[in-house]
XYZ file of C-alpha atoms in Angstrom:
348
model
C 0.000 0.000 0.000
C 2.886 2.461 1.347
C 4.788 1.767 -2.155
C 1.569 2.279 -4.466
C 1.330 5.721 -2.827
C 5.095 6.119 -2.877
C 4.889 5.496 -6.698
C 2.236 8.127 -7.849
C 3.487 10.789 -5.724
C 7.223 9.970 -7.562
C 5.534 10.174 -10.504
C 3.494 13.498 -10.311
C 6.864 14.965 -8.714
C 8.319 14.389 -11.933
C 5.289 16.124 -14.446
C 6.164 19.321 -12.447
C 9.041 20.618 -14.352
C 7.075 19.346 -17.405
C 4.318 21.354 -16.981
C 6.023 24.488 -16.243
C 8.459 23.931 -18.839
C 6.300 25.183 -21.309
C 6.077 28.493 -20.213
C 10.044 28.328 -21.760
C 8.294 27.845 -25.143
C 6.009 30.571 -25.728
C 6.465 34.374 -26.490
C 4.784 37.397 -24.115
C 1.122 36.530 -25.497
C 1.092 32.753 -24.656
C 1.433 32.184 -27.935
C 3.233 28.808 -28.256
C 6.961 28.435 -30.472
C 5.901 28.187 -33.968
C 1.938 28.924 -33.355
C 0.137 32.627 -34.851
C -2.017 34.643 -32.920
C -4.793 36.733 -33.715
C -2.890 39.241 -34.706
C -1.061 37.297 -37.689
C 1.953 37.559 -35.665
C 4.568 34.136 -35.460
C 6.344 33.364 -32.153
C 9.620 32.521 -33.185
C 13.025 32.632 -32.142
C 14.028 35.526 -34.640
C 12.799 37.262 -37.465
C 11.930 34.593 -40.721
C 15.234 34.907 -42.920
C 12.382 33.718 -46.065
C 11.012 37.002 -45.928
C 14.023 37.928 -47.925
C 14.467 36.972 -51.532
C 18.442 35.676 -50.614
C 18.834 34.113 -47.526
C 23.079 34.435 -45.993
C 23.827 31.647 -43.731
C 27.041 31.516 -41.243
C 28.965 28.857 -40.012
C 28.919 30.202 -36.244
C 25.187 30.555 -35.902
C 22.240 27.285 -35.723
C 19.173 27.122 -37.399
C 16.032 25.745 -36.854
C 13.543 25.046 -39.659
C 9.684 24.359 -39.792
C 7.050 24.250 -42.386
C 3.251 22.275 -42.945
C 0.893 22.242 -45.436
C 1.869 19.655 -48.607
C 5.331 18.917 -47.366
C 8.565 16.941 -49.136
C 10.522 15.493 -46.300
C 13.719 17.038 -46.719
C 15.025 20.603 -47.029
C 17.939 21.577 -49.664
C 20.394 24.188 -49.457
C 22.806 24.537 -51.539
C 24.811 21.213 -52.092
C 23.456 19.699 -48.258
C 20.220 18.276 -47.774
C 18.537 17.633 -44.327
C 15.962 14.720 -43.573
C 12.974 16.617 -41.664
C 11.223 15.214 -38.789
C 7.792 14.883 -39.028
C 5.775 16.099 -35.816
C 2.366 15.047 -37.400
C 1.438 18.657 -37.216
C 4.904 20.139 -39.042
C 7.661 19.754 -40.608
C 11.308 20.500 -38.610
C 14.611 20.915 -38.326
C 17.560 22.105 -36.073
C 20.913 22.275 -37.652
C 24.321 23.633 -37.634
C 25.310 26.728 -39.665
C 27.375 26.695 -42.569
C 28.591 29.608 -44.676
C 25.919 30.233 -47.639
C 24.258 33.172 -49.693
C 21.216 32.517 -52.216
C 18.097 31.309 -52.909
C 16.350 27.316 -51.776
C 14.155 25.494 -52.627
C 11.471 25.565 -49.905
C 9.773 22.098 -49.117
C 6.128 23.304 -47.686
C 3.376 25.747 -48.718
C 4.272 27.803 -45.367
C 8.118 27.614 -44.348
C 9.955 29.208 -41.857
C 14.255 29.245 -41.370
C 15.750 31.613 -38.505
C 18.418 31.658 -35.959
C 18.297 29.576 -32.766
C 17.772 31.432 -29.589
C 16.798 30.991 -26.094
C 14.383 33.774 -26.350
C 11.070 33.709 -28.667
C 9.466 36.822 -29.721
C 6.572 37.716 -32.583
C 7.083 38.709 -35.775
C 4.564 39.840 -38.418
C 4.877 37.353 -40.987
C 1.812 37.244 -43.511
C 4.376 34.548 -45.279
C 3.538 31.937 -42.910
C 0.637 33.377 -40.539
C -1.292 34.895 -43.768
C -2.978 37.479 -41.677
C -1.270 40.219 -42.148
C -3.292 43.439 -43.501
C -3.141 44.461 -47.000
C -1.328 47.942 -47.288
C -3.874 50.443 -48.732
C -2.391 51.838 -52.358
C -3.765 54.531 -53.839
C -4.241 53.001 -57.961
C -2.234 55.349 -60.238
C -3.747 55.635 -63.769
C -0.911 54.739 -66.500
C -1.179 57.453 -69.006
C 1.138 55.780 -71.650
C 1.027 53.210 -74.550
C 2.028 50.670 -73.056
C -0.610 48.715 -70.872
C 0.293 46.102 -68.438
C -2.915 44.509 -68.026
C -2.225 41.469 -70.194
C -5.461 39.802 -69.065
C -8.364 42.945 -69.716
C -9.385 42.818 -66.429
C -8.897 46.483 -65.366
C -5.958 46.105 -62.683
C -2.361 45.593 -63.129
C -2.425 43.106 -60.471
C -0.834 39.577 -59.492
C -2.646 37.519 -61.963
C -0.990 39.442 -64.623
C 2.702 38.665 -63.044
C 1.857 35.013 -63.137
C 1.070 35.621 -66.480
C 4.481 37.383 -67.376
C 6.375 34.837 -64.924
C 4.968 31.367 -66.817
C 6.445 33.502 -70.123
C 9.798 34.011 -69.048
C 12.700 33.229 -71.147
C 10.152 32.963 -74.307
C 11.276 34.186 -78.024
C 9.172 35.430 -80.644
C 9.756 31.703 -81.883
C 8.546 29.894 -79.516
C 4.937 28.184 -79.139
C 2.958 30.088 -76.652
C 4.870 33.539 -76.993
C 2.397 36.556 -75.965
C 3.059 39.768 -78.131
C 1.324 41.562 -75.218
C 3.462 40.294 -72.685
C 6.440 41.532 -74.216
C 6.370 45.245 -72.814
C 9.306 46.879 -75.147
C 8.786 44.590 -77.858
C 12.323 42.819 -78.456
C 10.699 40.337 -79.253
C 11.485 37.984 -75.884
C 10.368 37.889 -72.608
C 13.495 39.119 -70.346
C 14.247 41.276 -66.939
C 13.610 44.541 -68.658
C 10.325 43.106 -69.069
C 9.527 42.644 -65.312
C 11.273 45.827 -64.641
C 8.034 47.999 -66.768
C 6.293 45.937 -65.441
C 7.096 46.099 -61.772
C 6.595 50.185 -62.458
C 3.125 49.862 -63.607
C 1.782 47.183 -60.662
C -0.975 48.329 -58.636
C -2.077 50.789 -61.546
C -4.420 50.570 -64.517
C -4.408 51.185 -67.800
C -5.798 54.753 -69.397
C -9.556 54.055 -70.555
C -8.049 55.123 -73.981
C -5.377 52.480 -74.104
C -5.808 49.375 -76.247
C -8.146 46.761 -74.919
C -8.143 43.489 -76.727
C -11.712 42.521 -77.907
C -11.979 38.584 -77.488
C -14.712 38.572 -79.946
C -12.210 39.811 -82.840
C -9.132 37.993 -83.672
C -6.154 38.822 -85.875
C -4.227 36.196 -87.059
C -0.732 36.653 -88.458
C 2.345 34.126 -89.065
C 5.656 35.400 -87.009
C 8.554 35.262 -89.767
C 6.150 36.813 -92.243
C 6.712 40.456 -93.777
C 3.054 41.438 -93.170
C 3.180 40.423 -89.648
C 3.997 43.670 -88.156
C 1.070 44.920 -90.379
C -1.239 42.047 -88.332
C -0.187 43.807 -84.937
C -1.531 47.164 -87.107
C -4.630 46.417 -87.721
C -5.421 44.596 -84.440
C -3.981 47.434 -82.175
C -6.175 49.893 -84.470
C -9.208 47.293 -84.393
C -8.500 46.973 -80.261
C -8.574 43.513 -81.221
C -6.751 40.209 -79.700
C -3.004 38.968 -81.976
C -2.686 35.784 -82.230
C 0.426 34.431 -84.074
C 1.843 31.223 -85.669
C 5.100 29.525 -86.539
C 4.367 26.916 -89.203
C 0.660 25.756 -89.559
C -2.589 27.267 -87.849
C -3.230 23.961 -85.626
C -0.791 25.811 -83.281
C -3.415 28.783 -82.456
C -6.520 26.270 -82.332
C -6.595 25.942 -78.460
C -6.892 29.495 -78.279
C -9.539 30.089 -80.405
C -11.214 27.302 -78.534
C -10.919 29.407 -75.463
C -11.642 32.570 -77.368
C -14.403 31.506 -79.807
C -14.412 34.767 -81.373
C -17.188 36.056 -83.964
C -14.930 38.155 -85.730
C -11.126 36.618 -87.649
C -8.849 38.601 -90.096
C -6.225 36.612 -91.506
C -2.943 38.884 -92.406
C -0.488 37.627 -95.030
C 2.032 38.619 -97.421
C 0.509 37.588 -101.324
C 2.863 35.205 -101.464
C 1.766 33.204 -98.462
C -2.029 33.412 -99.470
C -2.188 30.864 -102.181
C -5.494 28.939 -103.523
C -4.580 26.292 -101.140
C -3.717 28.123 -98.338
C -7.146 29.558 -98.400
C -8.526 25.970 -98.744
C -6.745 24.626 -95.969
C -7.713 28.067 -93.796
C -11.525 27.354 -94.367
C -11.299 23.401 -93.518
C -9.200 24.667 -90.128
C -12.255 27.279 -89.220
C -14.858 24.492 -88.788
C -12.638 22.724 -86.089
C -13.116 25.424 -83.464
C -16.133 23.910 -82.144
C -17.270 20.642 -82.972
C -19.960 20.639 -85.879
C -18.720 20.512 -89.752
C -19.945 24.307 -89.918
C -18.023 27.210 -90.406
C -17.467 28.799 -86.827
C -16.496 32.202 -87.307
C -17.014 35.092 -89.624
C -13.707 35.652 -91.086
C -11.585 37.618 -94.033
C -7.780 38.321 -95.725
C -6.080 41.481 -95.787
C -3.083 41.602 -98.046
C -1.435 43.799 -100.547
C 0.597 44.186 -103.312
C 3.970 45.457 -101.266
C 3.524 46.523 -97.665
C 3.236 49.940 -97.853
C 0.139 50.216 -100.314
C -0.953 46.795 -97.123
C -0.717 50.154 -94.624
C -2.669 52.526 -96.435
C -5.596 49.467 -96.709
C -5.511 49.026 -92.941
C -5.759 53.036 -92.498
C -9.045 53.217 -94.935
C -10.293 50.168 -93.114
C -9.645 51.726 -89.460
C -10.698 55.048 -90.560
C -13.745 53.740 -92.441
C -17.585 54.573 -91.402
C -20.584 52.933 -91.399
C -22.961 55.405 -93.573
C -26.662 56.410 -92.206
C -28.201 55.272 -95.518
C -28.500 52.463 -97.548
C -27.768 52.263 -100.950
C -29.816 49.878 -103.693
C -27.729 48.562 -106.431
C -30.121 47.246 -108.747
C -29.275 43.771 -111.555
C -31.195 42.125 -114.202
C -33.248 39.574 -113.043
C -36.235 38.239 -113.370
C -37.798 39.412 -110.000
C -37.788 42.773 -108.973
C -36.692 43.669 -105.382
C -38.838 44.938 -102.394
C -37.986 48.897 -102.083
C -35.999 49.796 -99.005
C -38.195 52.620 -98.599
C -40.941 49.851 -97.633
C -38.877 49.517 -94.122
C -38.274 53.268 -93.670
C -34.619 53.158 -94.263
C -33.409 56.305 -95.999
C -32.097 55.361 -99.774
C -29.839 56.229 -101.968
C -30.128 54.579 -105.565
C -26.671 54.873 -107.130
């Protein structure tokens, strides 16, 4: 009897230090190690080096590590790579220091990497807390020609990064290259690219600059000599470029996306041959899936490209009229006067 009670009061002597040991683990809020509060603030041992686009390293300092949310079980920097333990709510690890400046790859949606030390304090991180408040920027209006709003949707925002990101490193060669995308028109997607663009985020385009119409397409092949007058007419017509390499099949996913009511076909002469124009008709009834023609569509092209530029002009400057006019023909069966409708006439 004496040693039963001997045991249990030898065992809750020794949960003491446990439970007040955790006091040794949480920052001036309560908030425990590695936990957010209200406030999207983390408790951590020092500020998240993540936050910074390079991280530096030193060989005299340790590091701890934790992430969650769709985690690999290791962590890579540089040429090491550490196993992570697996907490069943996180990710971690606690390792030694080693000299190192640049960028990892992180292992977890949510990741943090500081310093160890025997003191925790919180840090606003809307990196890993996500509850930080967004800053309040006035919009600026870009009053220039060059819009950054590659997806029409009035803001020069983050879905339009993403947009120039996932075309990084393209040339005017390549498959899914975006003449829009490419700000100062090189021809490639590069840094001076992100660097207009980085200028104009958080702004929107002048109501006067060019919007792209989805329901009218211009299509134009890239190594062609009337190709710069395709991007011509379809700034003039405010109307969406598309552009090939070698055969139209290469453009059909966008129209499929598109399904415009509206195509112009730009080409030198020498490109628009009888079959050509065959082969262009049979590919406009595989937008959607019936044997029909889908889309209204045309040819602009010209003797040399010069007289092709005054065309475009008369076509962009050109105005519907008020009035109809009646051209009459033999035939055996007169025609119904427009004046029957009460449309103003003019028999020429």
């Amino acid at each position: 009897m004496y040693c039963k009670k001997l045991v249990v009061l030898v065992m809750l002597i020794s949960l003491i230090p446990i439970v007040y040991s955790v006091g040794d683990f949480q920052c001036s809020d309560e908030t425990l190690l590695g936990g957010c509060n209200d406030n999207g603030e983390l408790c951590i041992p020092s500020e998240n080096l993540l936050d910074n686009d390079v991280i530096g390293l030193s060989s005299e300092e340790k590091y701890l590590y934790f992430g969650d949310g769709n985690c690999e079980n290791s962590l890579t920097i540089g040429d090491r790579n550490f196993e992570l333990v697996d907490t069943g709510e996180r990710f971690t690890m606690e390792f030694n220091g080693f000299d190192f400046n640049g960028e990892i790859n992180l292992p977890c949606d949510r990741n943090y990497l500081g310093k160890v030390s025997d003191t925790y304090s919180l840090y606003e991180d809307c990196n890993y807390c996500g509850e930080c408040e967004e800053e309040v920027v006035e919009e600026e209006v870009i009053e220039e020609e060059i819009c950054a709003d590659f997806n029409d949707d009035g803001e020069i925002n983050l879905e339009d990064y993403f947009m120039l990101n996932d075309s990084f490193g393209l040339n005017k060669s390549d498959e899914f290259f975006n003449e829009n995308i490419d700000l100062d028109k090189n021809g490639k997607i590069e840094l001076t690219d992100f660097f207009m663009f980085s200028e104009r985020f958080g702004g929107k385009c002048d109501m006067g600059e060019i919007k792209r119409e989805e329901y009218y397409v211009v299509l134009a092949q890239r190594d062609d000599s009337f190709y710069e007058l395709g991007q011509y007419f379809a700034d003039g017509k405010k109307a969406s470029l598309l552009s090939y390499e070698n055969n139209l099949e290469e453009v059909l996913p966008q129209l499929q996306k598109i399904q415009p009511m509206y195509l112009v076909l730009v080409l030198s002469p020498q490109k628009l041959t009888p079959d050509f124009m065959s082969y262009a008709d049979r590919f406009l009834r595989e937008i959607d899936e019936d044997i029909f023609l889908d889309v209204a569509y045309g040819y602009i092209t010209s003797f040399d490209l010069e007289e092709g530029y005054k065309y475009v002009d008369k076509l962009l400057n050109y105005e519907i009229p008020d009035e109809a006019s009646l051209y009459g023909i033999n035939a055996e069966h007169g025609f119904h006067s427009l004046e029957d409708y009460d449309i103003e006439t003019k028999l020429t």
